[in-house]
């Protein structure tokens, strides 16, 4: 598989492991006023560099985010962006934290962009659920490189689509060729696990076949991959018309002999020579009262021969397909075997995205809120993309939040179908509070006046800042972050399943992190004094009462251990020293 290389890649492929873990510090909670509709309230807006913010989300959200939408810097050379990732390498640490400028001013800006994006994509991959999907808007400057980067992290087999978004609106006419589109790259954590919702192109007409809950198609298909064969349609085979009588094709025997001599391949010349329309009837086709009155052999290539034969062998009973829909076969009014799939969940998602808003209209909408933001994405676009895979309880993350479009889209989706989707926004710039959070407040509460008033969608969110690092410079635990944050970090680092975790107020031990029938995890930590794993501490543990039996393995963190290795081994105890043995992730 083709791979992508750039200056500094070898120093950033594992940089996400070196990013310091910081706790999130809640600044305030906002709830829409009384009278607004019910909407999700357990939402988050985080102010801070998204590399550190994404790391801080891992203990609670790793593997739980159903949909990610990002709109990173396009690196066109017209905008300036800066992300200081403190990469500890002399070749790149001198420039990665500087403002990135135009092509003629900064020949390494594409390397810098990739260095900035790679560790963020690694963390987003970790946060994404197994059946989750990431959508990334991007322009032509970095489209090719970004696609290869995503394929390297997610796997080429998990690429879903390369959408083209027609971003019509006011465009520059100075260029010889005017660009009127952008790209949206879609990748899955696991393509086989990602299941698309019942979604239809919003441009479909009201009477479009795409909107029907059934599909009908001929099963005739001739080509090298669909060799011809004879199928005998029995008495009682249904037809769409009450009566139909069609003669057997003349020269059918000569036709079959010619096909056999050609090895089963029906060429265009052969079809023209005999003048047949498929299927070739070897017997008269006689329909009375809507069903065949006598057996009729027909010859053709088939698109669903096995299902057609199974339908016949099960006495013409409808088949239940893998997706729960029912399939049955019948003859059309021209005698062509046809299938009808009933109860399908109709969807048609084209790779060209049209009429899903423009940046110009999105800017105008934000201005009606009393805010200004350059080139925002329309919430219609983000809502449509998110709705493809995000069910009604999904967590949707945007780590390049900008003006807060993703939050607007999520709240709108919930308002449309009564869902409880939650959003997590991350924005590093100063406007995280004055624009990002303020827009979300106005969308929740309502905005505008007079005839242009827009009702609020309801909901609420918590606003966070990046707080203290969990580990101090000397690699000791930073007690200022609080015991709760330390416990959550250790529980995550141990991979304790969420359903088996317990809080310090559990009835068995205030030091217990989690327990199941096989393993118990104990974090014996006291910021005011050294803790010791000894017989006295073990006597105070009440693990048997938690699950009915004593777990075979007990992992205990403490400052020191006063028990022998033989005793630990004999009792299935694994000692881990604080902070030395706390895994960094």
Coordinates of C-alpha atoms in Angstrom, one line a residue:
X1 CA 0.0 0.0 0.0
X2 CA 1.4 3.5 -0.8
X3 CA 2.6 5.3 2.3
X4 CA 3.1 9.0 3.0
X5 CA 6.3 10.5 4.3
X6 CA 7.2 14.0 5.4
X7 CA 9.8 15.9 7.5
X8 CA 9.3 15.1 11.1
X9 CA 7.0 12.0 10.7
X10 CA 9.2 9.7 12.6
X11 CA 8.9 12.0 15.6
X12 CA 5.2 12.4 15.7
X13 CA 3.8 8.9 14.9
X14 CA 3.9 8.1 18.6
X15 CA 3.8 11.7 19.9
X16 CA 0.2 11.2 21.3
X17 CA 1.7 9.0 24.0
X18 CA 4.0 11.8 25.1
X19 CA 1.2 14.4 25.4
X20 CA 0.7 15.2 29.1
X21 CA -2.6 14.1 30.5
X22 CA -4.5 17.1 31.9
X23 CA -7.7 16.9 33.8
X24 CA -10.7 18.9 32.6
X25 CA -11.8 21.8 34.9
X26 CA -15.5 22.7 34.7
X27 CA -16.0 26.4 34.6
X28 CA -19.8 26.6 34.4
X29 CA -23.0 24.9 33.3
X30 CA -25.5 26.4 30.9
X31 CA -29.1 25.3 30.6
X32 CA -31.7 26.7 28.1
X33 CA -34.4 28.8 29.8
X34 CA -37.8 27.3 30.8
X35 CA -40.2 27.0 27.9
X36 CA -37.7 25.8 25.4
X37 CA -38.0 22.3 24.0
X38 CA -36.4 19.2 25.7
X39 CA -33.0 18.5 24.2
X40 CA -29.8 16.9 25.4
X41 CA -28.0 18.5 28.3
X42 CA -25.0 16.3 29.0
X43 CA -23.0 18.1 26.4
X44 CA -19.5 19.6 26.6
X45 CA -17.5 22.5 25.2
X46 CA -13.8 22.4 26.0
X47 CA -11.4 25.4 25.6
X48 CA -7.9 24.3 24.9
X49 CA -5.5 22.7 22.4
X50 CA -7.3 19.8 21.0
X51 CA -4.3 17.5 21.3
X52 CA -4.4 17.8 25.1
X53 CA -8.1 17.9 25.2
X54 CA -8.5 14.7 23.3
X55 CA -6.1 13.0 25.6
X56 CA -8.1 14.2 28.6
X57 CA -11.3 12.6 27.1
X58 CA -9.8 9.1 26.9
X59 CA -10.7 7.8 30.4
X60 CA -14.4 8.5 29.9
X61 CA -14.9 8.3 26.2
X62 CA -12.4 6.0 24.6
X63 CA -14.3 3.7 22.2
X64 CA -17.6 5.4 22.8
X65 CA -17.8 8.2 20.2
X66 CA -20.2 7.2 17.4
X67 CA -19.5 10.1 15.0
X68 CA -16.7 12.6 14.6
X69 CA -16.9 15.6 12.3
X70 CA -13.8 17.8 11.9
X71 CA -13.1 20.9 9.8
X72 CA -9.3 21.4 10.3
X73 CA -7.3 24.2 8.8
X74 CA -7.2 23.6 5.0
X75 CA -3.6 24.9 4.8
X76 CA -4.4 27.0 1.7
X77 CA -1.7 29.6 2.5
X78 CA -4.3 32.3 2.9
X79 CA -5.0 31.5 6.5
X80 CA -2.6 31.4 9.4
X81 CA -2.7 28.6 12.0
X82 CA -0.5 27.6 14.9
X83 CA -0.5 24.5 17.1
X84 CA 2.4 24.2 19.6
X85 CA 2.7 20.4 20.3
X86 CA 6.0 20.6 22.2
X87 CA 7.5 17.8 20.1
X88 CA 10.8 17.0 21.7
X89 CA 13.0 16.9 18.6
X90 CA 15.5 19.6 17.6
X91 CA 14.6 19.2 13.9
X92 CA 11.0 20.3 14.3
X93 CA 10.6 21.9 17.8
X94 CA 12.0 25.1 16.4
X95 CA 9.2 25.6 13.9
X96 CA 6.1 23.5 14.8
X97 CA 4.9 26.2 17.2
X98 CA 5.3 29.1 14.9
X99 CA 2.6 30.6 12.8
X100 CA 2.3 28.9 9.4
X101 CA 2.2 31.2 6.5
X102 CA 2.0 31.2 2.7
X103 CA 3.7 28.8 0.4
X104 CA 6.3 31.3 -0.8
X105 CA 7.0 32.3 2.8
X106 CA 7.1 28.9 4.4
X107 CA 8.2 25.9 2.2
X108 CA 7.7 23.5 5.1
X109 CA 4.1 24.3 5.9
X110 CA 2.8 21.0 4.5
X111 CA 5.2 19.1 6.7
X112 CA 4.0 21.2 9.7
X113 CA 0.4 20.5 8.8
X114 CA 0.9 16.8 8.7
X115 CA 2.9 16.9 12.0
X116 CA 0.0 18.7 13.6
X117 CA -2.7 16.4 12.2
X118 CA -1.1 13.0 12.8
X119 CA -1.2 12.7 16.6
X120 CA -4.7 14.2 16.7
X121 CA -6.0 11.6 14.3
X122 CA -4.4 8.9 16.4
X123 CA -6.3 10.1 19.5
X124 CA -9.6 10.5 17.5
X125 CA -9.1 6.9 16.3
X126 CA -8.9 5.8 19.9
X127 CA -12.0 7.7 20.9
X128 CA -14.1 6.4 18.0
X129 CA -16.4 3.5 18.8
X130 CA -15.9 0.2 16.9
X131 CA -19.0 1.0 14.8
X132 CA -18.2 4.7 14.6
X133 CA -17.4 7.0 11.6
X134 CA -15.2 10.0 11.1
X135 CA -16.0 12.8 8.6
X136 CA -13.3 15.3 7.7
X137 CA -13.9 18.4 5.6
X138 CA -10.8 19.4 3.6
X139 CA -9.8 21.4 0.5
X140 CA -7.7 20.5 -2.5
X141 CA -4.4 21.7 -0.9
X142 CA -4.2 18.8 1.6
X143 CA -6.8 16.4 0.3
X144 CA -4.4 13.9 -1.2
X145 CA -2.0 13.9 1.7
X146 CA -4.8 13.8 4.3
X147 CA -6.4 10.8 2.6
X148 CA -3.2 8.8 2.8
X149 CA -2.7 9.8 6.4
X150 CA -6.2 8.6 7.3
X151 CA -5.7 5.4 5.4
X152 CA -2.5 4.8 7.4
X153 CA -4.2 5.3 10.7
X154 CA -7.6 3.8 10.0
X155 CA -6.7 1.2 7.4
X156 CA -7.4 1.5 3.7
X157 CA -10.1 -1.2 4.1
X158 CA -12.1 1.1 6.3
X159 CA -12.4 4.0 3.8
X160 CA -16.1 4.7 3.3
X161 CA -16.4 7.5 0.8
X162 CA -14.8 10.6 -0.7
X163 CA -17.7 13.1 -0.8
X164 CA -17.7 16.2 -2.9
X165 CA -19.6 19.1 -1.3
X166 CA -20.9 21.6 -3.8
X167 CA -20.3 24.8 -1.7
X168 CA -22.1 27.1 -4.1
X169 CA -22.4 30.8 -3.1
X170 CA -20.4 33.9 -3.8
X171 CA -17.2 32.8 -5.4
X172 CA -14.1 34.5 -6.7
X173 CA -14.1 35.0 -10.5
X174 CA -10.5 36.1 -10.7
X175 CA -9.2 32.5 -11.3
X176 CA -9.2 30.9 -14.7
X177 CA -11.0 27.9 -13.2
X178 CA -13.4 28.5 -10.4
X179 CA -13.4 26.0 -7.5
X180 CA -17.0 25.5 -6.3
X181 CA -16.5 22.4 -4.2
X182 CA -14.7 21.0 -1.2
X183 CA -14.1 17.4 0.0
X184 CA -15.4 15.4 2.9
X185 CA -13.4 12.2 3.6
X186 CA -15.3 9.5 5.5
X187 CA -13.6 6.6 7.2
X188 CA -14.8 4.0 9.7
X189 CA -13.2 2.4 12.7
X190 CA -14.4 -0.8 11.3
X191 CA -16.2 -0.7 8.0
X192 CA -18.0 -4.0 8.6
X193 CA -19.4 -2.7 11.9
X194 CA -20.5 0.7 10.8
X195 CA -24.2 0.6 9.9
X196 CA -25.7 3.4 7.9
X197 CA -29.1 4.8 9.0
X198 CA -32.1 5.0 6.7
X199 CA -31.2 8.2 4.9
X200 CA -32.2 9.5 1.5
X201 CA -30.6 12.2 -0.6
X202 CA -32.4 15.4 0.5
X203 CA -32.6 16.4 -3.2
X204 CA -34.8 13.4 -4.0
X205 CA -38.3 14.3 -5.4
X206 CA -41.3 13.6 -3.2
X207 CA -42.4 10.9 -5.7
X208 CA -38.9 9.4 -6.1
X209 CA -38.6 5.6 -6.0
X210 CA -35.9 6.2 -3.4
X211 CA -38.5 7.1 -0.8
X212 CA -40.5 3.8 -1.2
X213 CA -40.3 1.1 1.4
X214 CA -39.9 -1.5 -1.3
X215 CA -37.8 -2.0 -4.4
X216 CA -38.6 -3.8 -7.7
X217 CA -36.1 -4.9 -10.3
X218 CA -35.8 -7.4 -13.1
X219 CA -33.5 -10.4 -12.2
X220 CA -32.4 -10.6 -15.8
X221 CA -28.7 -9.9 -16.1
X222 CA -26.4 -11.1 -19.0
X223 CA -22.7 -10.8 -18.9
X224 CA -19.4 -12.7 -18.4
X225 CA -20.1 -12.9 -14.6
X226 CA -23.8 -14.1 -15.2
X227 CA -23.7 -17.1 -17.4
X228 CA -27.1 -18.2 -18.8
X229 CA -29.1 -21.1 -17.5
X230 CA -32.6 -22.5 -17.7
X231 CA -35.1 -21.9 -14.8
X232 CA -38.5 -23.7 -14.8
X233 CA -41.2 -21.4 -13.6
X234 CA -43.9 -23.7 -12.0
X235 CA -47.7 -23.6 -12.1
X236 CA -48.9 -20.9 -9.8
X237 CA -45.9 -18.6 -10.3
X238 CA -47.4 -15.1 -9.7
X239 CA -47.7 -12.4 -12.4
X240 CA -48.4 -8.6 -12.1
X241 CA -51.2 -8.9 -14.6
X242 CA -54.3 -11.1 -14.5
X243 CA -53.8 -12.6 -18.0
X244 CA -50.8 -12.8 -20.3
X245 CA -50.1 -15.1 -23.2
X246 CA -46.7 -15.2 -24.9
X247 CA -45.5 -17.7 -27.4
X248 CA -42.3 -19.7 -27.0
X249 CA -39.5 -18.1 -28.9
X250 CA -38.9 -19.6 -32.3
X251 CA -35.4 -21.0 -32.9
X252 CA -34.9 -21.3 -29.1
X253 CA -33.2 -24.7 -29.6
X254 CA -30.9 -23.4 -32.2
X255 CA -30.1 -20.4 -29.9
X256 CA -29.2 -22.7 -27.0
X257 CA -27.0 -24.8 -29.2
X258 CA -25.2 -21.8 -30.5
X259 CA -24.7 -20.5 -26.9
X260 CA -23.3 -23.9 -25.8
X261 CA -20.8 -23.8 -28.7
X262 CA -19.7 -20.4 -27.5
X263 CA -19.0 -21.7 -24.1
X264 CA -22.1 -20.1 -22.5
X265 CA -21.2 -16.6 -23.5
X266 CA -24.0 -14.6 -25.2
X267 CA -22.4 -12.0 -27.5
X268 CA -24.1 -8.9 -28.8
X269 CA -23.9 -10.4 -32.4
X270 CA -25.6 -13.6 -31.2
X271 CA -28.4 -11.5 -29.6
X272 CA -28.9 -9.5 -32.7
X273 CA -28.8 -12.6 -34.9
X274 CA -31.7 -14.3 -33.1
X275 CA -33.6 -11.0 -32.2
X276 CA -34.5 -12.3 -28.7
X277 CA -35.4 -10.2 -25.7
X278 CA -34.6 -11.9 -22.4
X279 CA -35.7 -14.2 -21.0
X280 CA -35.8 -16.7 -23.9
X281 CA -39.0 -18.7 -23.6
X282 CA -38.6 -22.4 -24.3
X283 CA -42.4 -22.9 -23.7
X284 CA -45.5 -20.9 -24.1
X285 CA -46.1 -18.5 -21.2
X286 CA -49.7 -18.7 -20.1
X287 CA -51.0 -16.6 -17.2
X288 CA -54.6 -17.0 -16.0
X289 CA -56.1 -15.3 -12.9
X290 CA -52.7 -13.7 -12.1
X291 CA -50.6 -17.0 -12.0
X292 CA -49.0 -19.4 -14.5
X293 CA -51.4 -22.0 -15.7
X294 CA -48.7 -24.3 -16.9
X295 CA -44.9 -24.6 -16.3
X296 CA -42.7 -22.4 -18.5
X297 CA -39.0 -22.9 -19.0
X298 CA -37.0 -19.6 -19.5
X299 CA -33.4 -19.0 -20.3
X300 CA -31.3 -16.1 -19.3
X301 CA -28.4 -14.8 -17.3
X302 CA -29.5 -14.0 -13.7
X303 CA -28.7 -11.5 -11.0
X304 CA -30.4 -13.5 -8.2
X305 CA -30.7 -17.0 -9.5
X306 CA -30.2 -18.7 -6.2
X307 CA -32.9 -16.7 -4.5
X308 CA -35.3 -17.3 -7.4
X309 CA -34.7 -21.0 -7.3
X310 CA -35.1 -21.0 -3.4
X311 CA -38.4 -19.1 -3.9
X312 CA -39.6 -21.8 -6.3
X313 CA -38.4 -24.7 -4.1
X314 CA -40.2 -23.2 -1.0
X315 CA -43.6 -23.4 -2.8
X316 CA -43.4 -19.7 -3.9
X317 CA -43.3 -18.4 -0.3
X318 CA -41.7 -15.0 0.3
X319 CA -38.1 -15.2 1.5
X320 CA -36.8 -13.3 4.5
X321 CA -33.5 -11.6 3.7
X322 CA -30.6 -10.9 6.1
X323 CA -31.8 -7.4 6.7
X324 CA -35.3 -8.6 7.7
X325 CA -37.0 -7.5 4.5
X326 CA -39.1 -10.0 2.5
X327 CA -38.4 -10.9 -1.1
X328 CA -40.8 -12.4 -3.5
X329 CA -40.7 -13.0 -7.3
X330 CA -43.3 -12.4 -10.0
X331 CA -43.6 -12.0 -13.8
X332 CA -44.0 -8.4 -15.1
X333 CA -46.6 -7.6 -17.6
X334 CA -44.0 -8.4 -20.3
X335 CA -43.2 -11.8 -18.9
X336 CA -39.9 -10.8 -17.2
X337 CA -39.1 -12.4 -13.9
X338 CA -38.9 -9.6 -11.3
X339 CA -38.2 -9.4 -7.6
X340 CA -39.9 -7.2 -5.0
X341 CA -38.1 -6.4 -1.8
X342 CA -40.7 -5.3 0.8
X343 CA -40.0 -3.6 4.1
X344 CA -36.5 -2.4 3.3
X345 CA -35.1 0.7 5.0
X346 CA -34.7 3.0 2.0
X347 CA -31.5 4.9 1.7
X348 CA -29.6 6.6 -1.1
X349 CA -26.5 8.5 -0.2
X350 CA -24.7 10.0 -3.2
X351 CA -21.1 11.0 -3.1
X352 CA -21.9 14.5 -4.4
X353 CA -23.5 16.6 -1.7
X354 CA -25.8 19.3 -3.0
X355 CA -28.2 21.8 -1.5
X356 CA -26.9 21.4 2.1
X357 CA -26.2 25.0 2.8
X358 CA -23.3 27.3 2.0
X359 CA -20.7 29.2 4.0
X360 CA -22.4 32.4 2.9
X361 CA -25.8 31.5 4.3
X362 CA -24.1 30.0 7.4
X363 CA -22.4 33.3 7.9
X364 CA -25.6 35.2 7.6
X365 CA -27.3 32.9 10.1
X366 CA -24.5 33.5 12.6
X367 CA -24.8 37.3 12.0
X368 CA -28.5 37.0 12.9
X369 CA -27.3 35.7 16.2
X370 CA -25.3 38.8 16.7
X371 CA -22.0 37.0 16.0
X372 CA -19.4 37.0 13.3
X373 CA -17.2 34.1 12.1
X374 CA -15.3 33.6 8.8
X375 CA -16.3 30.7 6.5
X376 CA -18.4 28.6 8.9
X377 CA -19.7 25.3 7.7
X378 CA -23.5 25.1 7.4
X379 CA -25.3 23.0 10.1
X380 CA -27.3 21.3 7.3
X381 CA -24.1 19.7 5.9
X382 CA -22.9 18.6 9.3
X383 CA -26.3 17.4 10.4
X384 CA -26.8 15.4 7.2
X385 CA -23.4 13.7 7.5
X386 CA -23.8 13.0 11.3
X387 CA -27.2 11.6 10.7
X388 CA -25.9 9.0 8.4
X389 CA -24.4 6.9 11.2
X390 CA -25.3 8.7 14.5
X391 CA -28.3 7.0 16.2
X392 CA -30.6 8.9 18.6
X393 CA -28.2 8.4 21.6
X394 CA -24.9 8.9 19.8
X395 CA -22.0 10.9 21.1
X396 CA -20.7 13.3 18.4
X397 CA -17.3 15.0 18.7
X398 CA -15.8 18.0 16.9
X399 CA -12.3 18.8 17.9
X400 CA -11.9 21.8 15.5
X401 CA -15.2 23.3 16.7
X402 CA -14.8 26.8 15.3
X403 CA -18.2 28.6 15.5
X404 CA -20.0 25.6 17.0
X405 CA -21.7 24.3 13.9
X406 CA -21.6 20.7 15.0
X407 CA -23.4 21.5 18.2
X408 CA -26.1 23.3 16.2
X409 CA -26.4 20.3 13.9
X410 CA -26.7 17.9 16.8
X411 CA -29.4 19.9 18.6
X412 CA -31.3 20.2 15.3
X413 CA -31.2 16.5 14.7
X414 CA -32.6 15.9 18.2
X415 CA -35.3 18.4 17.6
X416 CA -36.3 16.6 14.4
X417 CA -36.6 13.1 15.8
X418 CA -36.7 13.4 19.6
X419 CA -33.2 12.0 20.0
X420 CA -30.8 12.5 22.8
X421 CA -27.5 12.8 20.9
X422 CA -24.7 14.5 22.8
X423 CA -22.0 16.8 21.4
X424 CA -18.4 17.4 22.6
X425 CA -16.7 20.5 21.1
X426 CA -13.1 21.4 21.5
X427 CA -11.8 24.8 20.5
X428 CA -8.4 26.3 21.3
X429 CA -8.8 29.9 20.2
X430 CA -9.9 32.8 22.4
X431 CA -13.3 32.9 20.8
X432 CA -14.2 29.4 22.4
X433 CA -16.3 31.3 24.9
X434 CA -17.3 34.4 23.1
X435 CA -18.3 32.8 19.8
X436 CA -18.4 29.0 20.0
X437 CA -20.2 28.7 23.4
X438 CA -22.2 31.9 22.8
X439 CA -23.6 30.5 19.5
X440 CA -24.6 27.3 21.2
X441 CA -26.3 29.3 24.0
X442 CA -28.3 31.3 21.4
X443 CA -29.3 28.2 19.4
X444 CA -30.5 26.6 22.6
X445 CA -32.3 29.7 23.9
X446 CA -33.5 31.3 20.6
X447 CA -32.3 34.4 18.8
X448 CA -33.5 37.2 16.5
X449 CA -36.4 39.5 16.9
X450 CA -39.7 40.3 15.3
X451 CA -40.5 38.4 12.1
X452 CA -37.0 36.9 12.0
X453 CA -37.1 35.4 15.4
X454 CA -35.8 31.8 15.6
X455 CA -37.1 29.7 18.5
X456 CA -34.6 28.0 20.8
X457 CA -33.9 24.2 20.4
X458 CA -33.4 23.7 24.2
X459 CA -30.7 21.7 25.9
X460 CA -27.6 22.5 27.9
X461 CA -23.8 22.1 28.2
X462 CA -20.9 22.2 30.6
X463 CA -18.0 24.5 29.7
X464 CA -14.5 23.2 30.6
X465 CA -11.0 24.5 30.5
X466 CA -7.9 22.3 30.4
X467 CA -6.6 22.0 34.0
X468 CA -3.6 20.7 35.8
X469 CA -1.5 17.9 34.4
X470 CA -1.9 14.6 36.3
X471 CA 1.8 14.1 36.6
X472 CA 4.2 16.7 37.8
X473 CA 7.6 17.4 36.1
X474 CA 9.3 15.0 38.5
X475 CA 6.8 12.2 37.5
X476 CA 5.0 12.2 40.8
X477 CA 1.3 12.5 41.0
X478 CA 0.0 16.0 41.0
X479 CA -2.3 16.1 44.0
X480 CA -3.9 19.3 42.9
X481 CA -6.0 17.5 40.3
X482 CA -7.9 15.6 43.1
X483 CA -8.3 12.0 44.0
X484 CA -11.3 11.5 41.7
X485 CA -9.4 12.4 38.6
X486 CA -6.4 10.2 39.6
X487 CA -8.8 7.3 40.2
X488 CA -10.4 7.7 36.8
X489 CA -7.0 7.8 35.1
X490 CA -5.7 4.7 36.8
X491 CA -9.0 2.8 36.1
X492 CA -8.7 3.7 32.4
X493 CA -5.0 2.8 32.3
X494 CA -5.9 -0.6 33.7
X495 CA -8.6 -1.1 31.1
X496 CA -11.3 -1.7 33.7
X497 CA -14.6 -2.1 31.9
X498 CA -17.0 0.7 32.7
X499 CA -19.7 -1.7 34.0
X500 CA -17.3 -3.1 36.6
X501 CA -16.0 0.2 37.9
X502 CA -17.0 1.5 41.3
X503 CA -16.7 4.8 43.1
X504 CA -15.0 5.4 46.5
X505 CA -18.4 5.3 48.3
X506 CA -18.9 1.6 47.5
X507 CA -19.7 -0.7 50.5
X508 CA -16.6 -2.9 50.1
X509 CA -13.6 -0.6 50.2
X510 CA -13.0 3.1 49.5
X511 CA -9.9 2.1 47.6
X512 CA -11.7 -0.3 45.2
X513 CA -11.6 0.8 41.5
X514 CA -13.5 -2.1 40.0
X515 CA -14.3 -5.8 40.4
X516 CA -15.6 -8.8 38.6
X517 CA -15.5 -12.5 39.2
X518 CA -11.9 -12.7 37.9
X519 CA -10.1 -9.5 38.9
X520 CA -10.3 -6.8 41.5
X521 CA -8.4 -3.5 41.2
X522 CA -7.5 -1.6 44.3
X523 CA -5.9 1.9 44.4
X524 CA -4.5 2.5 47.9
X525 CA -3.6 6.1 47.7
X526 CA -3.5 8.9 50.3
X527 CA -2.0 12.3 49.4
X528 CA -1.2 13.0 53.1
X529 CA 0.9 9.9 53.8
X530 CA 2.7 6.8 52.4
X531 CA 0.5 3.8 51.9
X532 CA 1.7 0.3 52.6
X533 CA 0.4 -3.0 51.2
X534 CA 0.5 -5.2 54.3
X535 CA -1.6 -7.8 56.1
X536 CA -3.5 -5.2 58.0
X537 CA -4.6 -3.5 54.8
X538 CA -5.6 -6.9 53.3
X539 CA -7.7 -7.7 56.3
X540 CA -9.8 -4.6 55.7
X541 CA -10.6 -5.5 52.1
X542 CA -14.1 -7.0 51.7
X543 CA -13.9 -8.3 48.1
X544 CA -15.7 -11.6 48.6
X545 CA -18.9 -9.8 49.4
X546 CA -18.8 -7.8 46.2
X547 CA -19.1 -10.7 43.8
X548 CA -19.8 -13.7 46.0
X549 CA -16.3 -15.2 45.6
X550 CA -12.8 -13.8 46.0
X551 CA -11.5 -12.9 42.6
X552 CA -8.5 -15.0 41.4
X553 CA -6.4 -11.9 40.8
X554 CA -6.2 -8.8 42.9
X555 CA -4.2 -5.8 41.5
X556 CA -3.2 -3.4 44.3
X557 CA -1.6 0.0 43.9
X558 CA 0.3 1.4 46.9
X559 CA 3.4 3.5 47.7
X560 CA 5.2 0.4 49.0
X561 CA 4.7 -3.3 49.6
X562 CA 5.6 -5.0 52.9
X563 CA 4.6 -8.5 51.8
X564 CA 6.9 -11.1 50.3
X565 CA 6.9 -12.1 46.6
X566 CA 6.0 -15.7 47.6
X567 CA 3.0 -14.4 49.6
X568 CA 1.8 -12.3 46.8
X569 CA 2.1 -15.1 44.3
X570 CA 0.3 -17.6 46.6
X571 CA -2.6 -15.2 47.0
X572 CA -3.0 -14.0 43.5
X573 CA -1.9 -10.5 44.3
X574 CA -0.1 -8.2 41.9
X575 CA 1.5 -5.2 43.5
X576 CA 2.0 -1.9 41.5
X577 CA 4.0 0.9 43.0
X578 CA 2.6 4.5 42.9
X579 CA 3.4 6.4 40.7
X580 CA 6.1 4.3 39.0
X581 CA 3.8 1.5 37.8
X582 CA 0.9 3.8 36.7
X583 CA 0.8 3.3 32.9
X584 CA 1.2 6.4 30.8
X585 CA -1.1 6.5 27.7

